[in-house]
Amino acid sequence: MPIRFFNTLSREIEDFTPIAPPLVKMYTCGPTVYNFAHIGNFRAYIFEDLLQRHLEGRGYQVHRVMNITDVDDKTIRNSRAAAQPLDQFTRTFKDSFFEDLRTLRIQPAADFPAATEPRYIERMIEMIQQLEHHGIAYQADDRSLYFRLSRFPDYGKLAHLDLDKLRPTGRVRNDDYEKENIGDFALWKAWDQADGDIAWDSPWGRGRPGWHIECSAMANAILGPELDIHCGGVDNIFPHHEAEIAQSESCTGKKFVRYWLHCAHLMVQGQKMAKSAGNFYTLRDLTAQGWTGREIRHTLISVNYRLPLNFTFDGLTAARAALARIDEWATRLTTLAAAENRASLHPLATSTLFQDALDDDLNISGALGHLFDTLRESNRLMDQGAFTPADARALINWWRNINQLLALDPDPSAIPDNIQSLLEARAHARAQKDWLASDTLRDTLLAQGWEVKDTKDGQRLTPRP
Ligand code: AMP
Ligand code: ZN
């Protein structure tokens, strides 16, 4: 079966055929660094991470670019409120963003261009000049440059807007706006007092770029005029991605993007998680409460990207339980497989159903369903003594391949040294049949937040729920 994706542009599931396989050029809108990213943002980045890992698993070479928006209305407003220079202000949030990516095991993009880098500002100015040359960009009375919507008949195609029914309400200078305010949008914003010392020289005087031209220019500078995949959250479709298409295609005359993939929102009690709504959790909020990056990753990855995902603490608890099941199963297989090198072609270990599900528009819930079926079935066979060490070894290798996509292996530091020592002491006591010492050690472990259970494969340790 070919890989297939739902393309926001056509609203259809399409076979995936990149322009020049095995290369896949992928652009993903990154964070606006005016605050810590919240876990809703990370849902989008984890979906993109799974997409990249799956394409790589299928033999593609993915060149992924993720931009950093370090100048726009919000970064300027907040840096001024904090009385800090813009670059110093955004540095804090850039650094913590990269730290959060590591915590969530998100593979770094090949490039992380930042909008304020001089070469990209230059590219933005060049593109606006090209648009001006074609009569598409014009300078208005406020000295800012705007995109003339009437010159791009395809505007609205991505968001499926019927422009005849929406009456343009005039020019919009804000980076973000609603469909009701459709109008010529800002490409270059002439300096005004609210910008403080944030300004670059341009042929039109001092000013700064609009948010949309930033992405068009960075994508073009690094990946060229034609991309295979462009991603973001659904809130990026309008106006941001619509504007990117208008700018890029008007400059290059080429189709900007083949496949537009957008992930649905992370919700809290029926509402989109958003900084503006005040209903958000940052990664730090959750790790401070004892949740691990791995547990949060599992929570965010486990629902198909086009379905809204409701964030709850019960969901995190369920992720913890699912991971404990996987860990227990992997340990059991490893124990059984010890000292066995023969090959096995057990059907469980040669199945590609997990990857096949992902081929189908990244159907992760189908894929995880298959993983847990495999867990159940192989545990049953092990209970019956009907699974050989060679089968176990083959299945571990199968799991390793799948885990290249999921990245859910246990944290190496998950069990602190002192807990590990207590566990070993207890194993020793049990080998000596010193049940009193064994029970005392179990209570000590429990008091320190770790529950130990005795299974026929040995002790099993889990953090106390
Ligand atoms: P921003 O920093 O607001 O530009 O957002 C960065 C990325 O996170 C964009 O791709 C957004 O579409 C995405 N995003 C923002 N809020 C959510 C949410 N609640 N759920 C999923 N994705 C989101
Ligand atoms: Zn963007």
PDB file of N, CA and C in Angstrom, residues 111-181:
ATOM      1  N   ASP A 111      17.355  22.213  10.028  1.00  0.00           N
ATOM      2  CA  ASP A 111      17.611  23.656  10.141  1.00  0.00           C
ATOM      3  C   ASP A 111      16.560  24.287  11.037  1.00  0.00           C
ATOM      4  N   PHE A 112      17.031  25.222  11.855  1.00  0.00           N
ATOM      5  CA  PHE A 112      16.128  26.021  12.691  1.00  0.00           C
ATOM      6  C   PHE A 112      16.380  27.504  12.371  1.00  0.00           C
ATOM      7  N   PRO A 113      15.956  27.981  11.209  1.00  0.00           N
ATOM      8  CA  PRO A 113      16.237  29.376  10.884  1.00  0.00           C
ATOM      9  C   PRO A 113      15.449  30.326  11.798  1.00  0.00           C
ATOM     10  N   ALA A 114      16.088  31.403  12.208  1.00  0.00           N
ATOM     11  CA  ALA A 114      15.387  32.410  13.009  1.00  0.00           C
ATOM     12  C   ALA A 114      15.152  33.624  12.128  1.00  0.00           C
ATOM     13  N   ALA A 115      13.961  34.200  12.260  1.00  0.00           N
ATOM     14  CA  ALA A 115      13.554  35.279  11.344  1.00  0.00           C
ATOM     15  C   ALA A 115      14.504  36.468  11.377  1.00  0.00           C
ATOM     16  N   THR A 116      15.142  36.725  12.517  1.00  0.00           N
ATOM     17  CA  THR A 116      15.974  37.936  12.610  1.00  0.00           C
ATOM     18  C   THR A 116      17.381  37.754  12.030  1.00  0.00           C
ATOM     19  N   GLU A 117      17.718  36.549  11.565  1.00  0.00           N
ATOM     20  CA  GLU A 117      19.058  36.380  10.979  1.00  0.00           C
ATOM     21  C   GLU A 117      19.138  37.235   9.708  1.00  0.00           C
ATOM     22  N   PRO A 118      20.241  38.012   9.571  1.00  0.00           N
ATOM     23  CA  PRO A 118      20.328  38.983   8.463  1.00  0.00           C
ATOM     24  C   PRO A 118      20.052  38.362   7.090  1.00  0.00           C
ATOM     25  N   ARG A 119      20.546  37.118   6.848  1.00  0.00           N
ATOM     26  CA  ARG A 119      20.333  36.564   5.496  1.00  0.00           C
ATOM     27  C   ARG A 119      18.847  36.328   5.195  1.00  0.00           C
ATOM     28  N   TYR A 120      18.069  36.052   6.238  1.00  0.00           N
ATOM     29  CA  TYR A 120      16.635  35.837   5.978  1.00  0.00           C
ATOM     30  C   TYR A 120      15.893  37.166   5.854  1.00  0.00           C
ATOM     31  N   ILE A 121      16.303  38.153   6.643  1.00  0.00           N
ATOM     32  CA  ILE A 121      15.692  39.480   6.484  1.00  0.00           C
ATOM     33  C   ILE A 121      15.943  39.946   5.043  1.00  0.00           C
ATOM     34  N   GLU A 122      17.160  39.706   4.553  1.00  0.00           N
ATOM     35  CA  GLU A 122      17.486  40.075   3.160  1.00  0.00           C
ATOM     36  C   GLU A 122      16.559  39.378   2.169  1.00  0.00           C
ATOM     37  N   ARG A 123      16.354  38.085   2.406  1.00  0.00           N
ATOM     38  CA  ARG A 123      15.493  37.312   1.498  1.00  0.00           C
ATOM     39  C   ARG A 123      14.061  37.830   1.535  1.00  0.00           C
ATOM     40  N   MET A 124      13.605  38.212   2.734  1.00  0.00           N
ATOM     41  CA  MET A 124      12.236  38.762   2.855  1.00  0.00           C
ATOM     42  C   MET A 124      12.120  40.040   2.020  1.00  0.00           C
ATOM     43  N   ILE A 125      13.139  40.896   2.154  1.00  0.00           N
ATOM     44  CA  ILE A 125      13.105  42.167   1.410  1.00  0.00           C
ATOM     45  C   ILE A 125      13.138  41.894  -0.099  1.00  0.00           C
ATOM     46  N   GLU A 126      13.979  40.937  -0.508  1.00  0.00           N
ATOM     47  CA  GLU A 126      14.044  40.595  -1.948  1.00  0.00           C
ATOM     48  C   GLU A 126      12.680  40.126  -2.467  1.00  0.00           C
ATOM     49  N   MET A 127      12.027  39.280  -1.671  1.00  0.00           N
ATOM     50  CA  MET A 127      10.732  38.753  -2.139  1.00  0.00           C
ATOM     51  C   MET A 127       9.700  39.875  -2.236  1.00  0.00           C
ATOM     52  N   ILE A 128       9.724  40.767  -1.259  1.00  0.00           N
ATOM     53  CA  ILE A 128       8.746  41.874  -1.300  1.00  0.00           C
ATOM     54  C   ILE A 128       9.044  42.775  -2.513  1.00  0.00           C
ATOM     55  N   GLN A 129      10.333  42.949  -2.811  1.00  0.00           N
ATOM     56  CA  GLN A 129      10.689  43.746  -3.992  1.00  0.00           C
ATOM     57  C   GLN A 129      10.147  43.092  -5.270  1.00  0.00           C
ATOM     58  N   GLN A 130      10.293  41.760  -5.326  1.00  0.00           N
ATOM     59  CA  GLN A 130       9.765  41.038  -6.496  1.00  0.00           C
ATOM     60  C   GLN A 130       8.260  41.253  -6.620  1.00  0.00           C
ATOM     61  N   LEU A 131       7.577  41.140  -5.475  1.00  0.00           N
ATOM     62  CA  LEU A 131       6.120  41.326  -5.486  1.00  0.00           C
ATOM     63  C   LEU A 131       5.761  42.746  -5.916  1.00  0.00           C
ATOM     64  N   GLU A 132       6.565  43.695  -5.483  1.00  0.00           N
ATOM     65  CA  GLU A 132       6.306  45.101  -5.835  1.00  0.00           C
ATOM     66  C   GLU A 132       6.506  45.283  -7.340  1.00  0.00           C
ATOM     67  N   HIS A 133       7.557  44.636  -7.835  1.00  0.00           N
ATOM     68  CA  HIS A 133       7.868  44.710  -9.257  1.00  0.00           C
ATOM     69  C   HIS A 133       6.691  44.197 -10.117  1.00  0.00           C
ATOM     70  N   HIS A 134       6.028  43.171  -9.611  1.00  0.00           N
ATOM     71  CA  HIS A 134       4.874  42.618 -10.334  1.00  0.00           C
ATOM     72  C   HIS A 134       3.573  43.363 -10.034  1.00  0.00           C
ATOM     73  N   GLY A 135       3.663  44.427  -9.267  1.00  0.00           N
ATOM     74  CA  GLY A 135       2.453  45.199  -8.947  1.00  0.00           C
ATOM     75  C   GLY A 135       1.570  44.514  -7.923  1.00  0.00           C
ATOM     76  N   ILE A 136       2.129  43.521  -7.216  1.00  0.00           N
ATOM     77  CA  ILE A 136       1.314  42.780  -6.240  1.00  0.00           C
ATOM     78  C   ILE A 136       1.480  43.379  -4.843  1.00  0.00           C
ATOM     79  N   ALA A 137       2.692  43.874  -4.564  1.00  0.00           N
ATOM     80  CA  ALA A 137       2.896  44.571  -3.288  1.00  0.00           C
ATOM     81  C   ALA A 137       2.814  46.065  -3.565  1.00  0.00           C
ATOM     82  N   TYR A 138       2.239  46.797  -2.633  1.00  0.00           N
ATOM     83  CA  TYR A 138       2.171  48.260  -2.791  1.00  0.00           C
ATOM     84  C   TYR A 138       2.382  48.923  -1.428  1.00  0.00           C
ATOM     85  N   GLN A 139       2.907  50.123  -1.493  1.00  0.00           N
ATOM     86  CA  GLN A 139       3.126  50.872  -0.251  1.00  0.00           C
ATOM     87  C   GLN A 139       1.900  51.750  -0.004  1.00  0.00           C
ATOM     88  N   ALA A 140       1.358  51.651   1.183  1.00  0.00           N
ATOM     89  CA  ALA A 140       0.139  52.398   1.512  1.00  0.00           C
ATOM     90  C   ALA A 140       0.502  53.719   2.202  1.00  0.00           C
ATOM     91  N   ASP A 141      -0.545  54.465   2.559  1.00  0.00           N
ATOM     92  CA  ASP A 141      -0.296  55.779   3.183  1.00  0.00           C
ATOM     93  C   ASP A 141       0.489  55.657   4.481  1.00  0.00           C
ATOM     94  N   ASP A 142       0.330  54.523   5.158  1.00  0.00           N
ATOM     95  CA  ASP A 142       1.055  54.372   6.427  1.00  0.00           C
ATOM     96  C   ASP A 142       2.509  53.944   6.188  1.00  0.00           C
ATOM     97  N   ARG A 143       2.961  53.940   4.951  1.00  0.00           N
ATOM     98  CA  ARG A 143       4.327  53.610   4.513  1.00  0.00           C
ATOM     99  C   ARG A 143       4.620  52.112   4.591  1.00  0.00           C
ATOM    100  N   SER A 144       3.675  51.319   5.088  1.00  0.00           N
ATOM    101  CA  SER A 144       3.865  49.862   5.115  1.00  0.00           C
ATOM    102  C   SER A 144       3.546  49.280   3.742  1.00  0.00           C
ATOM    103  N   LEU A 145       4.089  48.081   3.491  1.00  0.00           N
ATOM    104  CA  LEU A 145       3.839  47.398   2.223  1.00  0.00           C
ATOM    105  C   LEU A 145       2.771  46.335   2.443  1.00  0.00           C
ATOM    106  N   TYR A 146       1.833  46.256   1.511  1.00  0.00           N
ATOM    107  CA  TYR A 146       0.743  45.287   1.632  1.00  0.00           C
ATOM    108  C   TYR A 146       0.662  44.406   0.388  1.00  0.00           C
ATOM    109  N   PHE A 147       0.089  43.232   0.579  1.00  0.00           N
ATOM    110  CA  PHE A 147      -0.140  42.290  -0.522  1.00  0.00           C
ATOM    111  C   PHE A 147      -1.527  42.570  -1.103  1.00  0.00           C
ATOM    112  N   ARG A 148      -1.566  42.808  -2.412  1.00  0.00           N
ATOM    113  CA  ARG A 148      -2.831  43.143  -3.065  1.00  0.00           C
ATOM    114  C   ARG A 148      -3.599  41.849  -3.358  1.00  0.00           C
ATOM    115  N   LEU A 149      -4.594  41.564  -2.507  1.00  0.00           N
ATOM    116  CA  LEU A 149      -5.310  40.277  -2.617  1.00  0.00           C
ATOM    117  C   LEU A 149      -5.958  40.080  -3.980  1.00  0.00           C
ATOM    118  N   SER A 150      -6.413  41.169  -4.576  1.00  0.00           N
ATOM    119  CA  SER A 150      -7.137  41.045  -5.852  1.00  0.00           C
ATOM    120  C   SER A 150      -6.225  40.485  -6.945  1.00  0.00           C
ATOM    121  N   ARG A 151      -4.909  40.467  -6.704  1.00  0.00           N
ATOM    122  CA  ARG A 151      -3.974  39.948  -7.709  1.00  0.00           C
ATOM    123  C   ARG A 151      -3.672  38.462  -7.524  1.00  0.00           C
ATOM    124  N   PHE A 152      -4.321  37.836  -6.551  1.00  0.00           N
ATOM    125  CA  PHE A 152      -4.059  36.408  -6.350  1.00  0.00           C
ATOM    126  C   PHE A 152      -5.390  35.664  -6.215  1.00  0.00           C
ATOM    127  N   PRO A 153      -5.955  35.271  -7.365  1.00  0.00           N
ATOM    128  CA  PRO A 153      -7.304  34.688  -7.345  1.00  0.00           C
ATOM    129  C   PRO A 153      -7.401  33.404  -6.526  1.00  0.00           C
ATOM    130  N   ASP A 154      -6.279  32.722  -6.317  1.00  0.00           N
ATOM    131  CA  ASP A 154      -6.338  31.472  -5.546  1.00  0.00           C
ATOM    132  C   ASP A 154      -6.427  31.703  -4.037  1.00  0.00           C
ATOM    133  N   TYR A 155      -6.367  32.953  -3.615  1.00  0.00           N
ATOM    134  CA  TYR A 155      -6.402  33.216  -2.167  1.00  0.00           C
ATOM    135  C   TYR A 155      -7.697  32.652  -1.570  1.00  0.00           C
ATOM    136  N   GLY A 156      -7.533  31.873  -0.499  1.00  0.00           N
ATOM    137  CA  GLY A 156      -8.708  31.276   0.155  1.00  0.00           C
ATOM    138  C   GLY A 156      -8.887  29.804  -0.170  1.00  0.00           C
ATOM    139  N   LYS A 157      -8.098  29.286  -1.127  1.00  0.00           N
ATOM    140  CA  LYS A 157      -8.266  27.882  -1.548  1.00  0.00           C
ATOM    141  C   LYS A 157      -7.907  26.896  -0.438  1.00  0.00           C
ATOM    142  N   LEU A 158      -6.864  27.201   0.314  1.00  0.00           N
ATOM    143  CA  LEU A 158      -6.418  26.271   1.359  1.00  0.00           C
ATOM    144  C   LEU A 158      -7.461  26.190   2.478  1.00  0.00           C
ATOM    145  N   ALA A 159      -7.957  27.358   2.881  1.00  0.00           N
ATOM    146  CA  ALA A 159      -8.948  27.402   3.968  1.00  0.00           C
ATOM    147  C   ALA A 159     -10.360  27.158   3.439  1.00  0.00           C
ATOM    148  N   HIS A 160     -10.486  26.987   2.116  1.00  0.00           N
ATOM    149  CA  HIS A 160     -11.783  26.773   1.470  1.00  0.00           C
ATOM    150  C   HIS A 160     -12.747  27.908   1.800  1.00  0.00           C
ATOM    151  N   LEU A 161     -12.250  29.113   1.598  1.00  0.00           N
ATOM    152  CA  LEU A 161     -13.096  30.293   1.815  1.00  0.00           C
ATOM    153  C   LEU A 161     -13.787  30.645   0.503  1.00  0.00           C
ATOM    154  N   ASP A 162     -14.997  31.094   0.623  1.00  0.00           N
ATOM    155  CA  ASP A 162     -15.670  31.599  -0.562  1.00  0.00           C
ATOM    156  C   ASP A 162     -15.543  33.124  -0.511  1.00  0.00           C
ATOM    157  N   LEU A 163     -14.564  33.635  -1.265  1.00  0.00           N
ATOM    158  CA  LEU A 163     -14.257  35.063  -1.147  1.00  0.00           C
ATOM    159  C   LEU A 163     -15.414  35.950  -1.609  1.00  0.00           C
ATOM    160  N   ASP A 164     -16.251  35.383  -2.501  1.00  0.00           N
ATOM    161  CA  ASP A 164     -17.378  36.192  -2.970  1.00  0.00           C
ATOM    162  C   ASP A 164     -18.347  36.495  -1.833  1.00  0.00           C
ATOM    163  N   LYS A 165     -18.357  35.568  -0.853  1.00  0.00           N
ATOM    164  CA  LYS A 165     -19.301  35.777   0.266  1.00  0.00           C
ATOM    165  C   LYS A 165     -18.675  36.610   1.380  1.00  0.00           C
ATOM    166  N   LEU A 166     -17.325  36.692   1.377  1.00  0.00           N
ATOM    167  CA  LEU A 166     -16.653  37.460   2.434  1.00  0.00           C
ATOM    168  C   LEU A 166     -16.277  38.819   1.855  1.00  0.00           C
ATOM    169  N   ARG A 167     -16.778  39.838   2.443  1.00  0.00           N
ATOM    170  CA  ARG A 167     -16.465  41.153   1.903  1.00  0.00           C
ATOM    171  C   ARG A 167     -15.167  41.665   2.513  1.00  0.00           C
ATOM    172  N   PRO A 168     -14.181  42.022   1.669  1.00  0.00           N
ATOM    173  CA  PRO A 168     -12.945  42.536   2.247  1.00  0.00           C
ATOM    174  C   PRO A 168     -13.231  43.763   3.118  1.00  0.00           C
ATOM    175  N   THR A 169     -12.558  43.786   4.262  1.00  0.00           N
ATOM    176  CA  THR A 169     -12.836  44.878   5.189  1.00  0.00           C
ATOM    177  C   THR A 169     -11.698  45.891   5.200  1.00  0.00           C
ATOM    178  N   GLY A 170     -10.835  45.811   4.192  1.00  0.00           N
ATOM    179  CA  GLY A 170      -9.728  46.778   4.147  1.00  0.00           C
ATOM    180  C   GLY A 170      -8.440  46.136   4.591  1.00  0.00           C
ATOM    181  N   ARG A 171      -7.395  46.929   4.632  1.00  0.00           N
ATOM    182  CA  ARG A 171      -6.067  46.387   4.923  1.00  0.00           C
ATOM    183  C   ARG A 171      -5.966  45.889   6.352  1.00  0.00           C
ATOM    184  N   VAL A 172      -5.139  44.815   6.538  1.00  0.00           N
ATOM    185  CA  VAL A 172      -4.875  44.353   7.909  1.00  0.00           C
ATOM    186  C   VAL A 172      -3.380  44.407   8.179  1.00  0.00           C
ATOM    187  N   ARG A 173      -3.063  45.065   9.282  1.00  0.00           N
ATOM    188  CA  ARG A 173      -1.660  45.228   9.628  1.00  0.00           C
ATOM    189  C   ARG A 173      -1.225  44.167  10.645  1.00  0.00           C
ATOM    190  N   ASN A 174      -2.190  43.657  11.434  1.00  0.00           N
ATOM    191  CA  ASN A 174      -1.852  42.647  12.454  1.00  0.00           C
ATOM    192  C   ASN A 174      -1.357  41.374  11.798  1.00  0.00           C
ATOM    193  N   ASP A 175      -0.496  40.633  12.517  1.00  0.00           N
ATOM    194  CA  ASP A 175      -0.006  39.364  11.993  1.00  0.00           C
ATOM    195  C   ASP A 175      -1.120  38.324  11.948  1.00  0.00           C
ATOM    196  N   ASP A 176      -1.990  38.371  12.928  1.00  0.00           N
ATOM    197  CA  ASP A 176      -3.043  37.357  13.016  1.00  0.00           C
ATOM    198  C   ASP A 176      -4.401  38.060  12.989  1.00  0.00           C
ATOM    199  N   TYR A 177      -5.346  37.475  12.277  1.00  0.00           N
ATOM    200  CA  TYR A 177      -6.673  38.073  12.211  1.00  0.00           C
ATOM    201  C   TYR A 177      -7.680  37.018  11.792  1.00  0.00           C
ATOM    202  N   GLU A 178      -8.944  37.343  11.968  1.00  0.00           N
ATOM    203  CA  GLU A 178     -10.016  36.392  11.665  1.00  0.00           C
ATOM    204  C   GLU A 178     -10.473  36.553  10.218  1.00  0.00           C
ATOM    205  N   LYS A 179     -11.196  35.524   9.749  1.00  0.00           N
ATOM    206  CA  LYS A 179     -11.699  35.551   8.365  1.00  0.00           C
ATOM    207  C   LYS A 179     -12.578  36.770   8.105  1.00  0.00           C
ATOM    208  N   GLU A 180     -13.249  37.221   9.159  1.00  0.00           N
ATOM    209  CA  GLU A 180     -14.155  38.355   9.002  1.00  0.00           C
ATOM    210  C   GLU A 180     -13.394  39.623   8.611  1.00  0.00           C
ATOM    211  N   ASN A 181     -12.079  39.620   8.915  1.00  0.00           N
ATOM    212  CA  ASN A 181     -11.294  40.823   8.619  1.00  0.00           C
ATOM    213  C   ASN A 181     -10.426  40.663   7.390  1.00  0.00           C
TER     214      ASN A 181
END
